Every structure is written in structure tokens, then in C-alpha cells.
Amino acid sequence: MTRSDHPGGPGRRRFLAAMSGMAVAAAAPSIALAHAGHAAPVSESPAQTLLRPDRPVARLRLRMAGGGTSELRTLVDGQVTAVQLMFTGCGTTCLMQGALFAALQERLAGQSRDRRLLSISIDALGDDPKVLAAWLGRFGAQGARWTACVPSVEETDRLLSEFSVGSSAINAAEHLNRVFIVDAGGFLRVVTSLDPSADQVMRAMDLGRG
């Protein structure tokens, strides 16, 4: 039994939902730009609808990889931030997510620090700052560009709601397979298709700078 298999609690429920819904398959390169309550497609695929795109992200309190705490609003302030939701006990999609951000970090090397990468765990029971730091190290994350954090158990549902991709019930697999772009003002502006490529996320970050 791995630590992600421990019974009970929101983290366990997230794990079961993710495992039952994950399909690691190629997805259409759909990206949606959302602002002031509407979304506009930037590809031939249908736009995704974002909830509450007319206000900054919430002031969720997060525990940071390696120690310390910070608010989500503070972490994204003043820079375009690509956000992924993950958990270290996931051995499929989240490994791909880590590899995706590693590729993005390489592409962003030498560029200005106004574009950042943020991995947020949805497993508040299994992932602590030390575990997150080890996960980042596995992918060669550089703190100036890419960091990770985890909310409290009580704040996990609020986090998932903050990064909802539609009005339907929360689907952990859909969250884990997307990248969310928050602009420098702290507004959730772009959501990628499922399983985006590094090229798609780079284009999405460019849109977030607009």
C-alpha cells in the first residue's frame, strides 16, 4: 500500500476520483481566454467556460514546498503564472504534469521572471512541504521559476472550486489534466485543453500577458 492508498479523508477521495477518471490521451489544442465574464476561443475547438473570471483568485493560505506559508494571491501577484493541480502520490498523469512543467522551465530559461510555474497539490493529507520539495527536485525545479504548495484539508474543496473549468460538479481528473493561467493582476484568464503540450501552455501564457 502506498501512502496515497491510505483510507479516509478528502485526500483519499481526490485520489479515487482522479484514478477513476484519468485518461492520458492526446487532446485537441483548445485554449480559452476568459475575461469580464466571457470566454473567446483561440483555436478551432470550442472554448472552455471559466467560473468567476471577473475577480482575482482567492486569498487561499498555502503551505510552501520546503516550509513556510503564503497566500495564493501573493504567489501570483505581478507575474503571469501557469498553475497545475497535482499530488505526488499520483504515478500517471501527475508525472506527465511534472514533465510538462520541466519542459516549460527549460523554455523559459533566460527569459524575464514575469512568468512563473506553480504546482498545487490537492492531497492535503499526503503531501507536506518536505514531500513537495522532493517532488520538485525530481524534475529539477528551480525555485526562482517553479515552486509548489498545498492547502489545508479544509481549504482543498475551495481550491478546486477556484480552478473550476465549468458549472458541472468538480471532476478531479479534469483539474489534473489542465493548466490554468493567472495574469499579473491575479485574474484567472486562460484554461488549456486536457493534456496540453508545452507549446500550447506557452501560447496560453502569452495570452495571459495581454
PDB file of C-alpha atoms in Angstrom:
ATOM      1  CA  MET A   1       0.000   0.000   0.000  1.00  0.00           C
ATOM      2  CA  THR A   2       1.352   3.397  -0.945  1.00  0.00           C
ATOM      3  CA  ARG A   3       0.694   6.485   1.118  1.00  0.00           C
ATOM      4  CA  SER A   4      -1.917   7.566  -1.467  1.00  0.00           C
ATOM      5  CA  ASP A   5      -3.877   4.391  -0.681  1.00  0.00           C
ATOM      6  CA  HIS A   6      -4.461   5.245   2.958  1.00  0.00           C
ATOM      7  CA  PRO A   7      -8.218   5.191   3.624  1.00  0.00           C
ATOM      8  CA  GLY A   8     -10.396   8.087   4.583  1.00  0.00           C
ATOM      9  CA  GLY A   9     -10.277  11.845   4.238  1.00  0.00           C
ATOM     10  CA  PRO A  10     -10.574  14.306   1.357  1.00  0.00           C
ATOM     11  CA  GLY A  11      -7.150  13.396   0.011  1.00  0.00           C
ATOM     12  CA  ARG A  12      -8.208   9.766  -0.400  1.00  0.00           C
ATOM     13  CA  ARG A  13     -11.447  10.808  -2.123  1.00  0.00           C
ATOM     14  CA  ARG A  14      -9.474  13.038  -4.502  1.00  0.00           C
ATOM     15  CA  PHE A  15      -7.184  10.116  -5.300  1.00  0.00           C
ATOM     16  CA  LEU A  16     -10.060   7.734  -6.100  1.00  0.00           C
ATOM     17  CA  ALA A  17     -11.824  10.314  -8.248  1.00  0.00           C
ATOM     18  CA  ALA A  18      -8.666  11.062 -10.165  1.00  0.00           C
ATOM     19  CA  MET A  19      -7.761   7.439 -10.725  1.00  0.00           C
ATOM     20  CA  SER A  20     -11.248   6.549 -11.933  1.00  0.00           C
ATOM     21  CA  GLY A  21     -11.430   9.439 -14.372  1.00  0.00           C
ATOM     22  CA  MET A  22      -7.913   9.742 -15.768  1.00  0.00           C
ATOM     23  CA  ALA A  23      -7.395   9.162 -19.467  1.00  0.00           C
ATOM     24  CA  VAL A  24      -3.904  10.079 -20.582  1.00  0.00           C
ATOM     25  CA  ALA A  25      -4.671  10.713 -24.247  1.00  0.00           C
ATOM     26  CA  ALA A  26      -3.889  13.339 -26.845  1.00  0.00           C
ATOM     27  CA  ALA A  27      -6.310  16.247 -26.616  1.00  0.00           C
ATOM     28  CA  ALA A  28      -7.401  18.886 -29.116  1.00  0.00           C
ATOM     29  CA  PRO A  29      -5.308  22.079 -28.814  1.00  0.00           C
ATOM     30  CA  SER A  30      -8.136  24.142 -27.388  1.00  0.00           C
ATOM     31  CA  ILE A  31      -7.305  27.159 -25.262  1.00  0.00           C
ATOM     32  CA  ALA A  32      -9.836  29.636 -23.945  1.00  0.00           C
ATOM     33  CA  LEU A  33      -9.230  33.235 -22.974  1.00  0.00           C
ATOM     34  CA  ALA A  34     -11.661  34.413 -20.331  1.00  0.00           C
ATOM     35  CA  HIS A  35     -12.161  37.908 -19.006  1.00  0.00           C
ATOM     36  CA  ALA A  36     -15.044  40.006 -17.675  1.00  0.00           C
ATOM     37  CA  GLY A  37     -17.385  37.033 -17.578  1.00  0.00           C
ATOM     38  CA  HIS A  38     -16.971  35.631 -21.100  1.00  0.00           C
ATOM     39  CA  ALA A  39     -14.636  33.342 -22.986  1.00  0.00           C
ATOM     40  CA  ALA A  40     -13.291  33.639 -26.524  1.00  0.00           C
ATOM     41  CA  PRO A  41     -11.808  30.676 -28.426  1.00  0.00           C
ATOM     42  CA  VAL A  42      -8.300  30.927 -29.792  1.00  0.00           C
ATOM     43  CA  SER A  43      -8.431  27.698 -31.768  1.00  0.00           C
ATOM     44  CA  GLU A  44     -10.939  25.726 -33.814  1.00  0.00           C
ATOM     45  CA  SER A  45     -12.059  23.767 -30.761  1.00  0.00           C
ATOM     46  CA  PRO A  46     -14.888  25.001 -28.517  1.00  0.00           C
ATOM     47  CA  ALA A  47     -13.909  27.460 -25.814  1.00  0.00           C
ATOM     48  CA  GLN A  48     -13.920  26.383 -22.214  1.00  0.00           C
ATOM     49  CA  THR A  49     -16.029  28.379 -19.785  1.00  0.00           C
ATOM     50  CA  LEU A  50     -14.407  29.647 -16.622  1.00  0.00           C
ATOM     51  CA  LEU A  51     -16.265  30.357 -13.419  1.00  0.00           C
ATOM     52  CA  ARG A  52     -15.908  33.819 -11.886  1.00  0.00           C
ATOM     53  CA  PRO A  53     -13.259  35.166 -14.290  1.00  0.00           C
ATOM     54  CA  ASP A  54     -14.178  38.698 -13.246  1.00  0.00           C
ATOM     55  CA  ARG A  55     -12.320  38.714  -9.932  1.00  0.00           C
ATOM     56  CA  PRO A  56      -8.831  37.867  -8.690  1.00  0.00           C
ATOM     57  CA  VAL A  57      -8.110  34.435  -7.306  1.00  0.00           C
ATOM     58  CA  ALA A  58      -8.939  33.897  -3.657  1.00  0.00           C
ATOM     59  CA  ARG A  59      -6.602  34.540  -0.742  1.00  0.00           C
ATOM     60  CA  LEU A  60      -6.143  30.855  -0.021  1.00  0.00           C
ATOM     61  CA  ARG A  61      -3.481  30.090   2.560  1.00  0.00           C
ATOM     62  CA  LEU A  62      -0.967  27.549   1.276  1.00  0.00           C
ATOM     63  CA  ARG A  63       1.949  25.634   2.763  1.00  0.00           C
ATOM     64  CA  MET A  64       5.015  26.040   0.583  1.00  0.00           C
ATOM     65  CA  ALA A  65       7.432  23.342  -0.528  1.00  0.00           C
ATOM     66  CA  GLY A  66      10.385  23.370   1.828  1.00  0.00           C
ATOM     67  CA  GLY A  67       8.499  25.253   4.545  1.00  0.00           C
ATOM     68  CA  GLY A  68       6.641  28.469   5.253  1.00  0.00           C
ATOM     69  CA  THR A  69       3.228  29.646   4.104  1.00  0.00           C
ATOM     70  CA  SER A  70       1.895  32.117   1.580  1.00  0.00           C
ATOM     71  CA  GLU A  71      -1.390  33.259   0.056  1.00  0.00           C
ATOM     72  CA  LEU A  72      -2.285  32.223  -3.464  1.00  0.00           C
ATOM     73  CA  ARG A  73      -2.949  35.863  -4.345  1.00  0.00           C
ATOM     74  CA  THR A  74       0.557  36.799  -3.204  1.00  0.00           C
ATOM     75  CA  LEU A  75       2.179  33.967  -5.159  1.00  0.00           C
ATOM     76  CA  VAL A  76       0.673  35.106  -8.472  1.00  0.00           C
ATOM     77  CA  ASP A  77       0.872  38.852  -7.949  1.00  0.00           C
ATOM     78  CA  GLY A  78       2.778  40.784 -10.602  1.00  0.00           C
ATOM     79  CA  GLN A  79       3.521  37.876 -12.931  1.00  0.00           C
ATOM     80  CA  VAL A  80       1.820  35.502 -15.343  1.00  0.00           C
ATOM     81  CA  THR A  81       1.575  32.172 -13.561  1.00  0.00           C
ATOM     82  CA  ALA A  82       0.890  28.750 -15.044  1.00  0.00           C
ATOM     83  CA  VAL A  83      -0.857  26.691 -12.359  1.00  0.00           C
ATOM     84  CA  GLN A  84      -1.224  22.924 -12.349  1.00  0.00           C
ATOM     85  CA  LEU A  85      -3.096  20.821  -9.792  1.00  0.00           C
ATOM     86  CA  MET A  86      -1.398  17.566  -8.838  1.00  0.00           C
ATOM     87  CA  PHE A  87      -0.431  15.266  -5.995  1.00  0.00           C
ATOM     88  CA  THR A  88       2.832  13.451  -5.519  1.00  0.00           C
ATOM     89  CA  GLY A  89       1.228  10.038  -4.923  1.00  0.00           C
ATOM     90  CA  CYS A  90      -0.161  10.032  -8.468  1.00  0.00           C
ATOM     91  CA  GLY A  91       2.012   7.852 -10.685  1.00  0.00           C
ATOM     92  CA  THR A  92       0.401   8.606 -14.040  1.00  0.00           C
ATOM     93  CA  THR A  93      -0.984  11.995 -15.049  1.00  0.00           C
ATOM     94  CA  CYS A  94       0.876  13.957 -12.389  1.00  0.00           C
ATOM     95  CA  LEU A  95       4.186  12.578 -13.619  1.00  0.00           C
ATOM     96  CA  MET A  96       3.269  13.931 -17.034  1.00  0.00           C
ATOM     97  CA  GLN A  97       2.361  17.239 -15.412  1.00  0.00           C
ATOM     98  CA  GLY A  98       5.758  17.390 -13.745  1.00  0.00           C
ATOM     99  CA  ALA A  99       7.493  16.611 -17.022  1.00  0.00           C
ATOM    100  CA  LEU A 100       5.411  19.290 -18.759  1.00  0.00           C
ATOM    101  CA  PHE A 101       6.478  21.974 -16.270  1.00  0.00           C
ATOM    102  CA  ALA A 102      10.091  20.799 -16.514  1.00  0.00           C
ATOM    103  CA  ALA A 103       9.887  21.365 -20.278  1.00  0.00           C
ATOM    104  CA  LEU A 104       8.319  24.788 -19.735  1.00  0.00           C
ATOM    105  CA  GLN A 105      11.037  25.726 -17.247  1.00  0.00           C
ATOM    106  CA  GLU A 106      13.653  24.870 -19.856  1.00  0.00           C
ATOM    107  CA  ARG A 107      11.901  27.013 -22.467  1.00  0.00           C
ATOM    108  CA  LEU A 108      11.629  29.918 -20.062  1.00  0.00           C
ATOM    109  CA  ALA A 109      15.319  29.776 -19.140  1.00  0.00           C
ATOM    110  CA  GLY A 110      16.993  33.114 -19.718  1.00  0.00           C
ATOM    111  CA  GLN A 111      13.679  34.948 -20.040  1.00  0.00           C
ATOM    112  CA  SER A 112      12.342  37.544 -17.634  1.00  0.00           C
ATOM    113  CA  ARG A 113      10.967  36.409 -14.306  1.00  0.00           C
ATOM    114  CA  ASP A 114       7.465  37.681 -15.066  1.00  0.00           C
ATOM    115  CA  ARG A 115       6.333  34.154 -15.962  1.00  0.00           C
ATOM    116  CA  ARG A 116       6.223  31.564 -13.220  1.00  0.00           C
ATOM    117  CA  LEU A 117       5.166  27.946 -12.701  1.00  0.00           C
ATOM    118  CA  LEU A 118       3.143  26.840  -9.681  1.00  0.00           C
ATOM    119  CA  SER A 119       2.234  23.243  -8.794  1.00  0.00           C
ATOM    120  CA  ILE A 120      -0.531  22.966  -6.196  1.00  0.00           C
ATOM    121  CA  SER A 121      -1.215  19.621  -4.541  1.00  0.00           C
ATOM    122  CA  ILE A 122      -4.814  18.582  -3.927  1.00  0.00           C
ATOM    123  CA  ASP A 123      -3.754  15.935  -1.406  1.00  0.00           C
ATOM    124  CA  ALA A 124      -3.615  17.845   1.852  1.00  0.00           C
ATOM    125  CA  LEU A 125      -3.263  14.623   3.854  1.00  0.00           C
ATOM    126  CA  GLY A 126      -0.458  13.015   1.873  1.00  0.00           C
ATOM    127  CA  ASP A 127       1.604  15.958   0.655  1.00  0.00           C
ATOM    128  CA  ASP A 128       3.529  18.122   3.097  1.00  0.00           C
ATOM    129  CA  PRO A 129       6.224  20.732   2.319  1.00  0.00           C
ATOM    130  CA  LYS A 130       9.041  18.188   2.564  1.00  0.00           C
ATOM    131  CA  VAL A 131       7.348  15.757   0.161  1.00  0.00           C
ATOM    132  CA  LEU A 132       6.576  18.567  -2.284  1.00  0.00           C
ATOM    133  CA  ALA A 133      10.179  19.755  -2.212  1.00  0.00           C
ATOM    134  CA  ALA A 134      11.337  16.231  -3.065  1.00  0.00           C
ATOM    135  CA  TRP A 135       8.839  16.049  -5.939  1.00  0.00           C
ATOM    136  CA  LEU A 136      10.120  19.337  -7.346  1.00  0.00           C
ATOM    137  CA  GLY A 137      13.689  18.092  -7.044  1.00  0.00           C
ATOM    138  CA  ARG A 138      12.783  15.029  -9.046  1.00  0.00           C
ATOM    139  CA  PHE A 139      12.004  17.292 -12.008  1.00  0.00           C
ATOM    140  CA  GLY A 140      14.880  19.715 -11.490  1.00  0.00           C
ATOM    141  CA  ALA A 141      12.639  22.605 -10.462  1.00  0.00           C
ATOM    142  CA  GLN A 142      14.427  25.915  -9.914  1.00  0.00           C
ATOM    143  CA  GLY A 143      12.894  27.938  -7.124  1.00  0.00           C
ATOM    144  CA  ALA A 144      13.136  31.244  -8.933  1.00  0.00           C
ATOM    145  CA  ARG A 145      10.846  29.897 -11.662  1.00  0.00           C
ATOM    146  CA  TRP A 146       8.872  26.940 -10.298  1.00  0.00           C
ATOM    147  CA  THR A 147       7.561  26.155  -6.845  1.00  0.00           C
ATOM    148  CA  ALA A 148       4.862  24.040  -5.213  1.00  0.00           C
ATOM    149  CA  CYS A 149       2.411  24.292  -2.334  1.00  0.00           C
ATOM    150  CA  VAL A 150      -0.553  22.561  -0.712  1.00  0.00           C
ATOM    151  CA  PRO A 151      -3.696  23.902   1.011  1.00  0.00           C
ATOM    152  CA  SER A 152      -5.103  22.688   4.292  1.00  0.00           C
ATOM    153  CA  VAL A 153      -7.638  19.854   4.281  1.00  0.00           C
ATOM    154  CA  GLU A 154     -10.385  22.384   4.986  1.00  0.00           C
ATOM    155  CA  GLU A 155      -9.373  24.552   2.016  1.00  0.00           C
ATOM    156  CA  THR A 156      -8.982  21.800  -0.598  1.00  0.00           C
ATOM    157  CA  ASP A 157     -12.558  21.954  -1.895  1.00  0.00           C
ATOM    158  CA  ARG A 158     -12.311  25.727  -2.094  1.00  0.00           C
ATOM    159  CA  LEU A 159      -9.126  25.381  -4.121  1.00  0.00           C
ATOM    160  CA  LEU A 160     -10.792  23.006  -6.590  1.00  0.00           C
ATOM    161  CA  SER A 161     -13.752  25.355  -6.918  1.00  0.00           C
ATOM    162  CA  GLU A 162     -11.381  28.254  -7.549  1.00  0.00           C
ATOM    163  CA  PHE A 163      -9.968  26.429 -10.571  1.00  0.00           C
ATOM    164  CA  SER A 164     -13.232  25.006 -11.880  1.00  0.00           C
ATOM    165  CA  VAL A 165     -13.500  24.556 -15.647  1.00  0.00           C
ATOM    166  CA  GLY A 166     -17.282  24.743 -15.895  1.00  0.00           C
ATOM    167  CA  SER A 167     -20.517  24.721 -13.972  1.00  0.00           C
ATOM    168  CA  SER A 168     -20.652  20.925 -13.600  1.00  0.00           C
ATOM    169  CA  ALA A 169     -19.616  19.053 -10.495  1.00  0.00           C
ATOM    170  CA  ILE A 170     -15.922  19.085  -9.615  1.00  0.00           C
ATOM    171  CA  ASN A 171     -14.008  16.458 -11.560  1.00  0.00           C
ATOM    172  CA  ALA A 172     -10.550  15.802 -10.165  1.00  0.00           C
ATOM    173  CA  ALA A 173      -9.265  14.236 -13.387  1.00  0.00           C
ATOM    174  CA  GLU A 174     -10.241  17.307 -15.413  1.00  0.00           C
ATOM    175  CA  HIS A 175      -8.403  19.523 -12.947  1.00  0.00           C
ATOM    176  CA  LEU A 176      -5.289  17.384 -13.029  1.00  0.00           C
ATOM    177  CA  ASN A 177      -5.127  17.327 -16.810  1.00  0.00           C
ATOM    178  CA  ARG A 178      -5.299  21.082 -17.413  1.00  0.00           C
ATOM    179  CA  VAL A 179      -3.089  24.107 -16.872  1.00  0.00           C
ATOM    180  CA  PHE A 180      -4.592  27.351 -15.573  1.00  0.00           C
ATOM    181  CA  ILE A 181      -3.086  30.723 -16.427  1.00  0.00           C
ATOM    182  CA  VAL A 182      -3.399  33.553 -13.917  1.00  0.00           C
ATOM    183  CA  ASP A 183      -2.439  37.011 -15.159  1.00  0.00           C
ATOM    184  CA  ALA A 184      -0.238  39.548 -13.390  1.00  0.00           C
ATOM    185  CA  GLY A 185      -3.284  41.115 -11.778  1.00  0.00           C
ATOM    186  CA  GLY A 186      -4.256  37.820 -10.164  1.00  0.00           C
ATOM    187  CA  PHE A 187      -7.174  37.068 -12.524  1.00  0.00           C
ATOM    188  CA  LEU A 188      -7.760  33.566 -13.838  1.00  0.00           C
ATOM    189  CA  ARG A 189      -7.582  34.232 -17.563  1.00  0.00           C
ATOM    190  CA  VAL A 190      -6.875  31.054 -19.515  1.00  0.00           C
ATOM    191  CA  VAL A 191      -7.570  27.341 -19.192  1.00  0.00           C
ATOM    192  CA  THR A 192      -5.943  24.863 -21.538  1.00  0.00           C
ATOM    193  CA  SER A 193      -7.432  21.779 -23.095  1.00  0.00           C
ATOM    194  CA  LEU A 194      -6.899  18.419 -21.450  1.00  0.00           C
ATOM    195  CA  ASP A 195      -3.281  17.237 -21.587  1.00  0.00           C
ATOM    196  CA  PRO A 196      -1.796  20.354 -23.216  1.00  0.00           C
ATOM    197  CA  SER A 197       1.598  20.388 -24.889  1.00  0.00           C
ATOM    198  CA  ALA A 198       4.378  22.740 -23.823  1.00  0.00           C
ATOM    199  CA  ASP A 199       3.722  24.797 -26.965  1.00  0.00           C
ATOM    200  CA  GLN A 200       0.069  25.230 -26.021  1.00  0.00           C
ATOM    201  CA  VAL A 201       0.921  26.338 -22.497  1.00  0.00           C
ATOM    202  CA  MET A 202       3.499  28.825 -23.787  1.00  0.00           C
ATOM    203  CA  ARG A 203       0.864  30.334 -26.078  1.00  0.00           C
ATOM    204  CA  ALA A 204      -1.584  30.426 -23.188  1.00  0.00           C
ATOM    205  CA  MET A 205       0.945  32.291 -21.040  1.00  0.00           C
ATOM    206  CA  ASP A 206       1.395  34.794 -23.850  1.00  0.00           C
ATOM    207  CA  LEU A 207      -2.357  35.368 -23.834  1.00  0.00           C
ATOM    208  CA  GLY A 208      -2.224  35.853 -20.083  1.00  0.00           C
ATOM    209  CA  ARG A 209       0.201  38.721 -20.596  1.00  0.00           C
ATOM    210  CA  GLY A 210      -2.282  40.535 -22.849  1.00  0.00           C
TER     211      GLY A 210
END
